[in-house]
C-alpha cells in the first residue's frame, strides 16, 4: 500500500518546484559552459584516444605505487630503478604513480623523482603521455620534508573559519606541486558519525553542512578554477560513499545506511564537491548494505554520474579491486573482480604493486567481456584531467618553487589554524588562562612528542617516526617552557598510553607547583592500525589524572586525540579541559598560547563528544532520542566551545515570516562581547522542521560564520537562507520541503518561519 503523504496535492507542487530550483542551481554550478579551452581539450583527448592501442589505454587505467620502482633509499634520499620504471611506463604504459615509498622526501629529491618519471613518460613512450602522480597531502604536503604541516581536518572543522581553511589549502597545493606532484587525494568527505572509526580525524566532523562547506572551499582553493596553473593541484574527493560509519567501528568494515539517511547526510558533501569542480573521486574501500562500493553501478554511475553530474575520473582505493575477491567475496577470482569494478565505473585501479590488473583487463577486452567503449570512456576521463593539468606542456616540476616550501609566512597561517582549532571544553572558576608567573607540572604521554600532535599522514603513513620531525617546532612541553622559563616547568611523564611509568613521581612533583597540565590522548595511528575496541581513554592515563586530582592542585587537561575518547570519570577531576585535536606542527605553540592567555580560544566541537563508550548519538538526532537525558547525554554537545570572552546573543530576527520556493530569507543576530578581551565567535544557525512526514531531526545546522568582536562591542551577523535549507529527504527518498512550521535557532534564541500551502 502506498505511504500516505502529508499535504498530498499541495505538497507535490512544492516538490516539483523544489526540483526545478535544484536543477537550475545544479545547472549553474556544475554544468560547465563549454569554454573554448574545454572544447580544445576535448578535441585533444579525442585525437589522442584515436591513436592509442588497447594496451596503451588499459595502461592509462593502471596506477602503481612508487615502491616497486625504488632502487636506493639512503638517508631518506630515494633513487629510482630506470629499468623498472621503463618496464612500467614504456612497456606497460601505466598512467599514474602514487605514494612516497615509505617516508617524506626533500622537495629537491621529489623534483628529481618526478623529472625522471616524466622524462621516460614523455620522451620514451610512443605517444608521450605524461604520468599523473598522486599523493595524500592530507594536512599539508605531509610527505615533503620541511613542508607546512597543518592541523588535521578534524581540527580545521573546529576552527569554523573557511577563509583560513582556504589559505591552508592553497599552501598545501603550492607545496605539493612544488615537488612536481599535481594530484592530491583529499579532501576526505566522510562524516564522523561513528566515533570509534580510526579515520575520524581525516574528516571535518559529523555534520554534512560543515563538511560540504569545508570540502567545497578546499577544492576551490586547491584547484583555483584552473588546475593548469603550477600553483594548483587536482583534488580527489574521497572516499565515496558511506565509508565513515562502519557498524563495528573498525576501519574497512561494513556500513549499513538506509538510502534516505545516505542522501540526507552522507551524499551531500560529495554533491557539494562536484559542484565545486573536483576532477577526481576515490571510492570507499568497504561496502554499504552488503554491496562493496567498488562493485556498484548504482553508486558509481547512477548516483555519481547521472545525479551528481560528476565529470572527472574515478580511482579505486588501495588494492580494492583485488579485495572484491580476496576479502569481500563478491567475485570468485581476479577476472570477475576486474570486470565487476570496471563495468561498475572504476576508471583507474590503484593496483598498487604489479600489472595484474592491466593483464586481466586486457584479457577481458580481448574476450569481449569488457567493451572497448567502456575502456575509451575511462581513458577519456583520465586524459582530460592530464590535459587540464597542463601536463602535456609542462610535465616537470618548477624548480624555483622549492624555495617557498615551508616558508615563514606559511608557518604563520599554520599557527593561526592551530590556534583557532583549540576548543575549550571546560573552564571551572576561570582556571584558564593560567598566569605566566607560576610554576607548573607538565605530565602525560602527549606532552613531549611532535608526532602525537600530528598522528598519521605525517612524514610517514603512520606518522610515528619522531626522528623525521623538524627540530625547530615545539612540543607542548617545549612551548610551555619557552613561555614560563624552563626553571618554572617540571616534567614527569607519568605514564605511556598503555603503561604506568611513575604516577607517584608525578604526584610528588605536583606538590611543588601551582597548577598541573596533563597532556593525554592517543598514540599515532592511521587507517586500520588505528582500530580500537573501546572508546574509553586508556586506564593508565585515567589513573594518572585521578591521582593528580587528589593533590588538590588545579588540574588542566589537554586532549591530544584524533577521535573523542571517553573521559567521563576524570571530567570532574579537572578544573579546565582544552581539546587540541591533532593540531599539527604548530600545535604545541598554540596549546601554550591558549593555556597562558596569549590567544583566546575560539574552536567549537565538530562532533558530539560522547560521555559513554556505548552512547553515540549525533546532534541532529530525532526527538525520541533527545527527550530522555539517559538516551542523549553527551559529555559535550556538538558546537560546544568556550571563550575567555563572554558572548551574548540578542535580537534574532528575520525579514520574512513565510518562505516560498525561489525566495530567500535574511536572518540577523546581534552578538555582543561582554568582556574586556577581544575574541572570535563561531555563530551557528540551525533550522528545525517541527512536523514532517519523515521524523524530523531536532535541528540541522544550516549556516555558520566566524566573527571577531572587540571587547565591549556588538556586531550584527547576517545569514541568508534559501528554500533548500528547509528540505529533507522524504519518504520517496527525494528532497522535499513540506508546508508547515519551522524554527530558526541561533544560540538560545529562536524565531519562527512558515512555509504556506501553495494555492492551487
Ligand atoms: C587510503 C586512501 C589513500 C590511499 C593512497 C589508502 O589506504 O584509504 O585514503 O588515498 O591509501 O595512499
PDB file of N, CA and C in Angstrom, residues 403-490:
ATOM      1  N   UNK A 403      61.880  26.952  -3.180  1.00  0.00           N
ATOM      2  CA  UNK A 403      62.337  27.922  -2.170  1.00  0.00           C
ATOM      3  C   UNK A 403      61.242  28.337  -1.198  1.00  0.00           C
ATOM      4  N   UNK A 404      60.012  28.329  -1.669  1.00  0.00           N
ATOM      5  CA  UNK A 404      58.941  28.806  -0.793  1.00  0.00           C
ATOM      6  C   UNK A 404      58.258  27.697  -0.004  1.00  0.00           C
ATOM      7  N   UNK A 405      58.776  26.489  -0.110  1.00  0.00           N
ATOM      8  CA  UNK A 405      58.162  25.400   0.664  1.00  0.00           C
ATOM      9  C   UNK A 405      58.549  25.575   2.133  1.00  0.00           C
ATOM     10  N   UNK A 406      57.535  25.544   2.989  1.00  0.00           N
ATOM     11  CA  UNK A 406      57.798  25.705   4.421  1.00  0.00           C
ATOM     12  C   UNK A 406      58.253  27.113   4.778  1.00  0.00           C
ATOM     13  N   UNK A 407      57.683  28.101   4.119  1.00  0.00           N
ATOM     14  CA  UNK A 407      58.097  29.489   4.371  1.00  0.00           C
ATOM     15  C   UNK A 407      57.584  29.967   5.732  1.00  0.00           C
ATOM     16  N   UNK A 408      58.152  31.070   6.167  1.00  0.00           N
ATOM     17  CA  UNK A 408      57.690  31.643   7.444  1.00  0.00           C
ATOM     18  C   UNK A 408      56.247  32.098   7.358  1.00  0.00           C
ATOM     19  N   UNK A 409      55.894  32.637   6.195  1.00  0.00           N
ATOM     20  CA  UNK A 409      54.511  33.105   6.020  1.00  0.00           C
ATOM     21  C   UNK A 409      53.540  31.928   6.161  1.00  0.00           C
ATOM     22  N   UNK A 410      53.928  30.777   5.616  1.00  0.00           N
ATOM     23  CA  UNK A 410      53.047  29.603   5.724  1.00  0.00           C
ATOM     24  C   UNK A 410      52.968  29.116   7.169  1.00  0.00           C
ATOM     25  N   UNK A 411      54.084  29.197   7.878  1.00  0.00           N
ATOM     26  CA  UNK A 411      54.082  28.771   9.282  1.00  0.00           C
ATOM     27  C   UNK A 411      53.132  29.653  10.098  1.00  0.00           C
ATOM     28  N   UNK A 412      53.044  30.921   9.714  1.00  0.00           N
ATOM     29  CA  UNK A 412      52.121  31.817  10.442  1.00  0.00           C
ATOM     30  C   UNK A 412      50.672  31.394  10.235  1.00  0.00           C
ATOM     31  N   UNK A 413      50.355  31.052   8.993  1.00  0.00           N
ATOM     32  CA  UNK A 413      48.988  30.584   8.713  1.00  0.00           C
ATOM     33  C   UNK A 413      48.731  29.299   9.503  1.00  0.00           C
ATOM     34  N   UNK A 414      49.754  28.462   9.555  1.00  0.00           N
ATOM     35  CA  UNK A 414      49.631  27.194  10.269  1.00  0.00           C
ATOM     36  C   UNK A 414      49.350  27.437  11.759  1.00  0.00           C
ATOM     37  N   UNK A 415      50.107  28.369  12.336  1.00  0.00           N
ATOM     38  CA  UNK A 415      49.923  28.680  13.753  1.00  0.00           C
ATOM     39  C   UNK A 415      48.509  29.226  13.989  1.00  0.00           C
ATOM     40  N   UNK A 416      48.081  30.072  13.077  1.00  0.00           N
ATOM     41  CA  UNK A 416      46.734  30.631  13.193  1.00  0.00           C
ATOM     42  C   UNK A 416      45.680  29.520  13.156  1.00  0.00           C
ATOM     43  N   UNK A 417      45.879  28.566  12.249  1.00  0.00           N
ATOM     44  CA  UNK A 417      44.914  27.465  12.135  1.00  0.00           C
ATOM     45  C   UNK A 417      44.897  26.651  13.427  1.00  0.00           C
ATOM     46  N   UNK A 418      46.078  26.354  13.969  1.00  0.00           N
ATOM     47  CA  UNK A 418      46.140  25.566  15.207  1.00  0.00           C
ATOM     48  C   UNK A 418      45.498  26.341  16.362  1.00  0.00           C
ATOM     49  N   UNK A 419      45.760  27.635  16.413  1.00  0.00           N
ATOM     50  CA  UNK A 419      45.159  28.435  17.498  1.00  0.00           C
ATOM     51  C   UNK A 419      43.637  28.459  17.393  1.00  0.00           C
ATOM     52  N   UNK A 420      43.144  28.614  16.169  1.00  0.00           N
ATOM     53  CA  UNK A 420      41.687  28.731  16.024  1.00  0.00           C
ATOM     54  C   UNK A 420      40.971  27.400  16.214  1.00  0.00           C
ATOM     55  N   UNK A 421      41.733  26.310  16.146  1.00  0.00           N
ATOM     56  CA  UNK A 421      41.111  25.000  16.373  1.00  0.00           C
ATOM     57  C   UNK A 421      40.889  24.728  17.862  1.00  0.00           C
ATOM     58  N   UNK A 422      41.733  25.310  18.700  1.00  0.00           N
ATOM     59  CA  UNK A 422      41.700  24.997  20.134  1.00  0.00           C
ATOM     60  C   UNK A 422      40.290  25.187  20.691  1.00  0.00           C
ATOM     61  N   UNK A 423      39.773  24.148  21.322  1.00  0.00           N
ATOM     62  CA  UNK A 423      38.386  24.174  21.783  1.00  0.00           C
ATOM     63  C   UNK A 423      38.373  23.984  23.298  1.00  0.00           C
ATOM     64  N   UNK A 424      37.930  25.011  23.983  1.00  0.00           N
ATOM     65  CA  UNK A 424      37.905  24.977  25.443  1.00  0.00           C
ATOM     66  C   UNK A 424      36.603  24.333  25.894  1.00  0.00           C
ATOM     67  N   UNK A 425      36.728  23.134  26.463  1.00  0.00           N
ATOM     68  CA  UNK A 425      35.524  22.372  26.801  1.00  0.00           C
ATOM     69  C   UNK A 425      35.024  22.683  28.205  1.00  0.00           C
ATOM     70  N   UNK A 426      35.966  23.003  29.088  1.00  0.00           N
ATOM     71  CA  UNK A 426      35.562  23.251  30.483  1.00  0.00           C
ATOM     72  C   UNK A 426      36.518  24.286  31.062  1.00  0.00           C
ATOM     73  N   UNK A 427      35.990  25.200  31.860  1.00  0.00           N
ATOM     74  CA  UNK A 427      36.882  26.182  32.497  1.00  0.00           C
ATOM     75  C   UNK A 427      36.251  26.643  33.800  1.00  0.00           C
ATOM     76  N   UNK A 428      36.342  25.763  34.785  1.00  0.00           N
ATOM     77  CA  UNK A 428      35.736  25.999  36.086  1.00  0.00           C
ATOM     78  C   UNK A 428      36.433  27.178  36.775  1.00  0.00           C
ATOM     79  N   UNK A 429      35.672  28.073  37.297  1.00  0.00           N
ATOM     80  CA  UNK A 429      36.191  29.205  38.073  1.00  0.00           C
ATOM     81  C   UNK A 429      37.356  29.907  37.356  1.00  0.00           C
ATOM     82  N   UNK A 430      37.205  29.998  36.049  1.00  0.00           N
ATOM     83  CA  UNK A 430      38.222  30.679  35.230  1.00  0.00           C
ATOM     84  C   UNK A 430      39.647  30.242  35.564  1.00  0.00           C
ATOM     85  N   UNK A 431      39.799  28.941  35.647  1.00  0.00           N
ATOM     86  CA  UNK A 431      41.140  28.385  35.865  1.00  0.00           C
ATOM     87  C   UNK A 431      42.094  28.851  34.770  1.00  0.00           C
ATOM     88  N   UNK A 432      41.594  28.835  33.552  1.00  0.00           N
ATOM     89  CA  UNK A 432      42.388  29.331  32.423  1.00  0.00           C
ATOM     90  C   UNK A 432      41.934  30.750  32.108  1.00  0.00           C
ATOM     91  N   UNK A 433      42.783  31.593  31.602  1.00  0.00           N
ATOM     92  CA  UNK A 433      44.200  31.332  31.351  1.00  0.00           C
ATOM     93  C   UNK A 433      45.013  31.318  32.635  1.00  0.00           C
ATOM     94  N   UNK A 434      46.074  30.488  32.607  1.00  0.00           N
ATOM     95  CA  UNK A 434      46.985  30.430  33.751  1.00  0.00           C
ATOM     96  C   UNK A 434      47.919  31.635  33.706  1.00  0.00           C
ATOM     97  N   UNK A 435      48.323  32.039  34.865  1.00  0.00           N
ATOM     98  CA  UNK A 435      49.249  33.173  34.922  1.00  0.00           C
ATOM     99  C   UNK A 435      50.662  32.702  34.580  1.00  0.00           C
ATOM    100  N   UNK A 436      51.410  33.567  33.893  1.00  0.00           N
ATOM    101  CA  UNK A 436      52.753  33.144  33.453  1.00  0.00           C
ATOM    102  C   UNK A 436      53.794  33.202  34.565  1.00  0.00           C
ATOM    103  N   UNK A 437      53.423  33.767  35.709  1.00  0.00           N
ATOM    104  CA  UNK A 437      54.451  33.822  36.763  1.00  0.00           C
ATOM    105  C   UNK A 437      54.262  32.715  37.790  1.00  0.00           C
ATOM    106  N   UNK A 438      53.721  31.621  37.327  1.00  0.00           N
ATOM    107  CA  UNK A 438      53.528  30.475  38.215  1.00  0.00           C
ATOM    108  C   UNK A 438      54.436  29.315  37.813  1.00  0.00           C
ATOM    109  N   UNK A 439      54.458  28.348  38.704  1.00  0.00           N
ATOM    110  CA  UNK A 439      55.185  27.112  38.375  1.00  0.00           C
ATOM    111  C   UNK A 439      54.162  26.046  37.988  1.00  0.00           C
ATOM    112  N   UNK A 440      54.512  25.269  36.960  1.00  0.00           N
ATOM    113  CA  UNK A 440      53.568  24.221  36.548  1.00  0.00           C
ATOM    114  C   UNK A 440      54.271  22.871  36.430  1.00  0.00           C
ATOM    115  N   UNK A 441      53.474  21.840  36.587  1.00  0.00           N
ATOM    116  CA  UNK A 441      53.918  20.483  36.262  1.00  0.00           C
ATOM    117  C   UNK A 441      53.287  20.127  34.919  1.00  0.00           C
ATOM    118  N   UNK A 442      54.110  19.693  33.981  1.00  0.00           N
ATOM    119  CA  UNK A 442      53.577  19.167  32.723  1.00  0.00           C
ATOM    120  C   UNK A 442      53.750  17.658  32.777  1.00  0.00           C
ATOM    121  N   UNK A 443      52.680  16.957  32.502  1.00  0.00           N
ATOM    122  CA  UNK A 443      52.725  15.495  32.612  1.00  0.00           C
ATOM    123  C   UNK A 443      51.874  14.854  31.521  1.00  0.00           C
ATOM    124  N   UNK A 444      51.947  13.533  31.454  1.00  0.00           N
ATOM    125  CA  UNK A 444      51.117  12.806  30.489  1.00  0.00           C
ATOM    126  C   UNK A 444      51.892  12.421  29.236  1.00  0.00           C
ATOM    127  N   UNK A 445      51.426  11.356  28.574  1.00  0.00           N
ATOM    128  CA  UNK A 445      52.164  10.817  27.429  1.00  0.00           C
ATOM    129  C   UNK A 445      52.178  11.717  26.197  1.00  0.00           C
ATOM    130  N   UNK A 446      51.270  12.695  26.119  1.00  0.00           N
ATOM    131  CA  UNK A 446      51.194  13.513  24.902  1.00  0.00           C
ATOM    132  C   UNK A 446      51.996  14.808  24.993  1.00  0.00           C
ATOM    133  N   UNK A 447      52.695  15.008  26.107  1.00  0.00           N
ATOM    134  CA  UNK A 447      53.291  16.328  26.355  1.00  0.00           C
ATOM    135  C   UNK A 447      54.506  16.637  25.510  1.00  0.00           C
ATOM    136  N   UNK A 448      55.259  15.605  25.142  1.00  0.00           N
ATOM    137  CA  UNK A 448      56.586  15.953  24.615  1.00  0.00           C
ATOM    138  C   UNK A 448      56.956  15.232  23.323  1.00  0.00           C
ATOM    139  N   UNK A 449      55.988  15.049  22.441  1.00  0.00           N
ATOM    140  CA  UNK A 449      56.322  14.459  21.144  1.00  0.00           C
ATOM    141  C   UNK A 449      55.566  15.196  20.057  1.00  0.00           C
ATOM    142  N   UNK A 450      56.305  15.610  19.033  1.00  0.00           N
ATOM    143  CA  UNK A 450      55.655  16.272  17.903  1.00  0.00           C
ATOM    144  C   UNK A 450      54.763  15.296  17.136  1.00  0.00           C
ATOM    145  N   UNK A 451      55.206  14.032  17.100  1.00  0.00           N
ATOM    146  CA  UNK A 451      54.422  13.063  16.324  1.00  0.00           C
ATOM    147  C   UNK A 451      52.995  12.954  16.853  1.00  0.00           C
ATOM    148  N   UNK A 452      52.836  13.102  18.172  1.00  0.00           N
ATOM    149  CA  UNK A 452      51.499  12.945  18.751  1.00  0.00           C
ATOM    150  C   UNK A 452      50.591  14.121  18.416  1.00  0.00           C
ATOM    151  N   UNK A 453      51.181  15.252  18.078  1.00  0.00           N
ATOM    152  CA  UNK A 453      50.374  16.414  17.677  1.00  0.00           C
ATOM    153  C   UNK A 453      49.915  16.287  16.229  1.00  0.00           C
ATOM    154  N   UNK A 454      50.511  15.343  15.524  1.00  0.00           N
ATOM    155  CA  UNK A 454      50.244  15.213  14.086  1.00  0.00           C
ATOM    156  C   UNK A 454      49.553  13.917  13.703  1.00  0.00           C
ATOM    157  N   UNK A 455      49.991  12.816  14.306  1.00  0.00           N
ATOM    158  CA  UNK A 455      49.477  11.473  14.035  1.00  0.00           C
ATOM    159  C   UNK A 455      49.710  11.045  12.585  1.00  0.00           C
ATOM    160  N   UNK A 456      48.782  10.257  12.034  1.00  0.00           N
ATOM    161  CA  UNK A 456      49.019   9.639  10.725  1.00  0.00           C
ATOM    162  C   UNK A 456      49.168  10.659   9.606  1.00  0.00           C
ATOM    163  N   UNK A 457      49.583  10.195   8.450  1.00  0.00           N
ATOM    164  CA  UNK A 457      49.805  11.048   7.278  1.00  0.00           C
ATOM    165  C   UNK A 457      50.792  12.167   7.609  1.00  0.00           C
ATOM    166  N   UNK A 458      51.820  11.855   8.382  1.00  0.00           N
ATOM    167  CA  UNK A 458      52.814  12.866   8.683  1.00  0.00           C
ATOM    168  C   UNK A 458      54.203  12.267   8.510  1.00  0.00           C
ATOM    169  N   UNK A 459      54.857  12.629   7.453  1.00  0.00           N
ATOM    170  CA  UNK A 459      56.226  12.207   7.144  1.00  0.00           C
ATOM    171  C   UNK A 459      56.290  10.706   6.817  1.00  0.00           C
ATOM    172  N   UNK A 460      55.507   9.914   7.513  1.00  0.00           N
ATOM    173  CA  UNK A 460      55.273   8.520   7.114  1.00  0.00           C
ATOM    174  C   UNK A 460      53.768   8.282   7.210  1.00  0.00           C
ATOM    175  N   UNK A 461      53.357   7.121   6.740  1.00  0.00           N
ATOM    176  CA  UNK A 461      51.914   6.807   6.759  1.00  0.00           C
ATOM    177  C   UNK A 461      51.359   6.856   8.187  1.00  0.00           C
ATOM    178  N   UNK A 462      52.066   6.166   9.105  1.00  0.00           N
ATOM    179  CA  UNK A 462      51.570   6.128  10.482  1.00  0.00           C
ATOM    180  C   UNK A 462      51.979   7.362  11.293  1.00  0.00           C
ATOM    181  N   UNK A 463      52.871   8.160  10.757  1.00  0.00           N
ATOM    182  CA  UNK A 463      53.268   9.406  11.430  1.00  0.00           C
ATOM    183  C   UNK A 463      54.067   9.205  12.696  1.00  0.00           C
ATOM    184  N   UNK A 464      54.643   8.005  12.872  1.00  0.00           N
ATOM    185  CA  UNK A 464      55.228   7.697  14.176  1.00  0.00           C
ATOM    186  C   UNK A 464      56.748   7.805  14.241  1.00  0.00           C
ATOM    187  N   UNK A 465      57.386   8.252  13.159  1.00  0.00           N
ATOM    188  CA  UNK A 465      58.847   8.313  13.190  1.00  0.00           C
ATOM    189  C   UNK A 465      59.299   9.681  13.699  1.00  0.00           C
ATOM    190  N   UNK A 466      59.421   9.759  15.022  1.00  0.00           N
ATOM    191  CA  UNK A 466      59.725  11.036  15.688  1.00  0.00           C
ATOM    192  C   UNK A 466      61.012  11.671  15.146  1.00  0.00           C
ATOM    193  N   UNK A 467      61.934  10.818  14.712  1.00  0.00           N
ATOM    194  CA  UNK A 467      63.229  11.343  14.236  1.00  0.00           C
ATOM    195  C   UNK A 467      63.097  12.209  12.991  1.00  0.00           C
ATOM    196  N   UNK A 468      62.064  11.973  12.222  1.00  0.00           N
ATOM    197  CA  UNK A 468      61.911  12.750  10.988  1.00  0.00           C
ATOM    198  C   UNK A 468      61.312  14.135  11.248  1.00  0.00           C
ATOM    199  N   UNK A 469      60.822  14.354  12.458  1.00  0.00           N
ATOM    200  CA  UNK A 469      60.102  15.609  12.734  1.00  0.00           C
ATOM    201  C   UNK A 469      61.072  16.781  12.843  1.00  0.00           C
ATOM    202  N   UNK A 470      60.636  17.970  12.435  1.00  0.00           N
ATOM    203  CA  UNK A 470      61.542  19.116  12.412  1.00  0.00           C
ATOM    204  C   UNK A 470      61.992  19.530  13.807  1.00  0.00           C
ATOM    205  N   UNK A 471      63.264  19.864  13.907  1.00  0.00           N
ATOM    206  CA  UNK A 471      63.845  20.189  15.216  1.00  0.00           C
ATOM    207  C   UNK A 471      63.361  21.552  15.713  1.00  0.00           C
ATOM    208  N   UNK A 472      62.920  22.407  14.808  1.00  0.00           N
ATOM    209  CA  UNK A 472      62.583  23.769  15.241  1.00  0.00           C
ATOM    210  C   UNK A 472      61.125  23.947  15.665  1.00  0.00           C
ATOM    211  N   UNK A 473      60.349  22.885  15.678  1.00  0.00           N
ATOM    212  CA  UNK A 473      58.956  23.022  16.125  1.00  0.00           C
ATOM    213  C   UNK A 473      58.853  22.546  17.577  1.00  0.00           C
ATOM    214  N   UNK A 474      57.890  23.153  18.282  1.00  0.00           N
ATOM    215  CA  UNK A 474      57.789  22.883  19.716  1.00  0.00           C
ATOM    216  C   UNK A 474      56.760  21.824  20.073  1.00  0.00           C
ATOM    217  N   UNK A 475      57.139  20.935  20.958  1.00  0.00           N
ATOM    218  CA  UNK A 475      56.139  20.087  21.606  1.00  0.00           C
ATOM    219  C   UNK A 475      55.393  20.974  22.612  1.00  0.00           C
ATOM    220  N   UNK A 476      54.361  20.436  23.236  1.00  0.00           N
ATOM    221  CA  UNK A 476      53.616  21.234  24.220  1.00  0.00           C
ATOM    222  C   UNK A 476      54.559  21.628  25.365  1.00  0.00           C
ATOM    223  N   UNK A 477      55.341  20.639  25.828  1.00  0.00           N
ATOM    224  CA  UNK A 477      56.267  20.909  26.933  1.00  0.00           C
ATOM    225  C   UNK A 477      57.252  22.020  26.568  1.00  0.00           C
ATOM    226  N   UNK A 478      57.816  21.920  25.367  1.00  0.00           N
ATOM    227  CA  UNK A 478      58.805  22.920  24.949  1.00  0.00           C
ATOM    228  C   UNK A 478      58.177  24.308  24.837  1.00  0.00           C
ATOM    229  N   UNK A 479      56.987  24.358  24.307  1.00  0.00           N
ATOM    230  CA  UNK A 479      56.338  25.667  24.134  1.00  0.00           C
ATOM    231  C   UNK A 479      56.013  26.286  25.493  1.00  0.00           C
ATOM    232  N   UNK A 480      55.608  25.456  26.446  1.00  0.00           N
ATOM    233  CA  UNK A 480      55.320  25.989  27.785  1.00  0.00           C
ATOM    234  C   UNK A 480      56.618  26.447  28.442  1.00  0.00           C
ATOM    235  N   UNK A 481      57.677  25.650  28.258  1.00  0.00           N
ATOM    236  CA  UNK A 481      58.990  26.014  28.808  1.00  0.00           C
ATOM    237  C   UNK A 481      59.453  27.357  28.261  1.00  0.00           C
ATOM    238  N   UNK A 482      59.245  27.559  26.962  1.00  0.00           N
ATOM    239  CA  UNK A 482      59.693  28.815  26.346  1.00  0.00           C
ATOM    240  C   UNK A 482      58.910  30.002  26.909  1.00  0.00           C
ATOM    241  N   UNK A 483      57.691  29.764  27.286  1.00  0.00           N
ATOM    242  CA  UNK A 483      56.855  30.857  27.806  1.00  0.00           C
ATOM    243  C   UNK A 483      57.166  31.186  29.270  1.00  0.00           C
ATOM    244  N   UNK A 484      57.350  30.141  30.069  1.00  0.00           N
ATOM    245  CA  UNK A 484      57.477  30.368  31.516  1.00  0.00           C
ATOM    246  C   UNK A 484      58.922  30.395  32.003  1.00  0.00           C
ATOM    247  N   UNK A 485      59.831  29.937  31.147  1.00  0.00           N
ATOM    248  CA  UNK A 485      61.205  29.727  31.620  1.00  0.00           C
ATOM    249  C   UNK A 485      61.295  28.299  32.124  1.00  0.00           C
ATOM    250  N   UNK A 486      62.338  27.594  31.653  1.00  0.00           N
ATOM    251  CA  UNK A 486      62.433  26.163  31.960  1.00  0.00           C
ATOM    252  C   UNK A 486      62.416  25.904  33.462  1.00  0.00           C
ATOM    253  N   UNK A 487      62.937  26.856  34.246  1.00  0.00           N
ATOM    254  CA  UNK A 487      63.021  26.634  35.697  1.00  0.00           C
ATOM    255  C   UNK A 487      61.639  26.597  36.367  1.00  0.00           C
ATOM    256  N   UNK A 488      60.643  27.079  35.656  1.00  0.00           N
ATOM    257  CA  UNK A 488      59.294  27.081  36.243  1.00  0.00           C
ATOM    258  C   UNK A 488      58.429  25.911  35.785  1.00  0.00           C
ATOM    259  N   UNK A 489      59.062  25.037  35.008  1.00  0.00           N
ATOM    260  CA  UNK A 489      58.287  23.917  34.453  1.00  0.00           C
ATOM    261  C   UNK A 489      58.928  22.601  34.870  1.00  0.00           C
ATOM    262  N   UNK A 490      58.161  21.777  35.534  1.00  0.00           N
ATOM    263  CA  UNK A 490      58.632  20.428  35.881  1.00  0.00           C
ATOM    264  C   UNK A 490      57.948  19.460  34.929  1.00  0.00           C
TER     265      UNK A 490
END
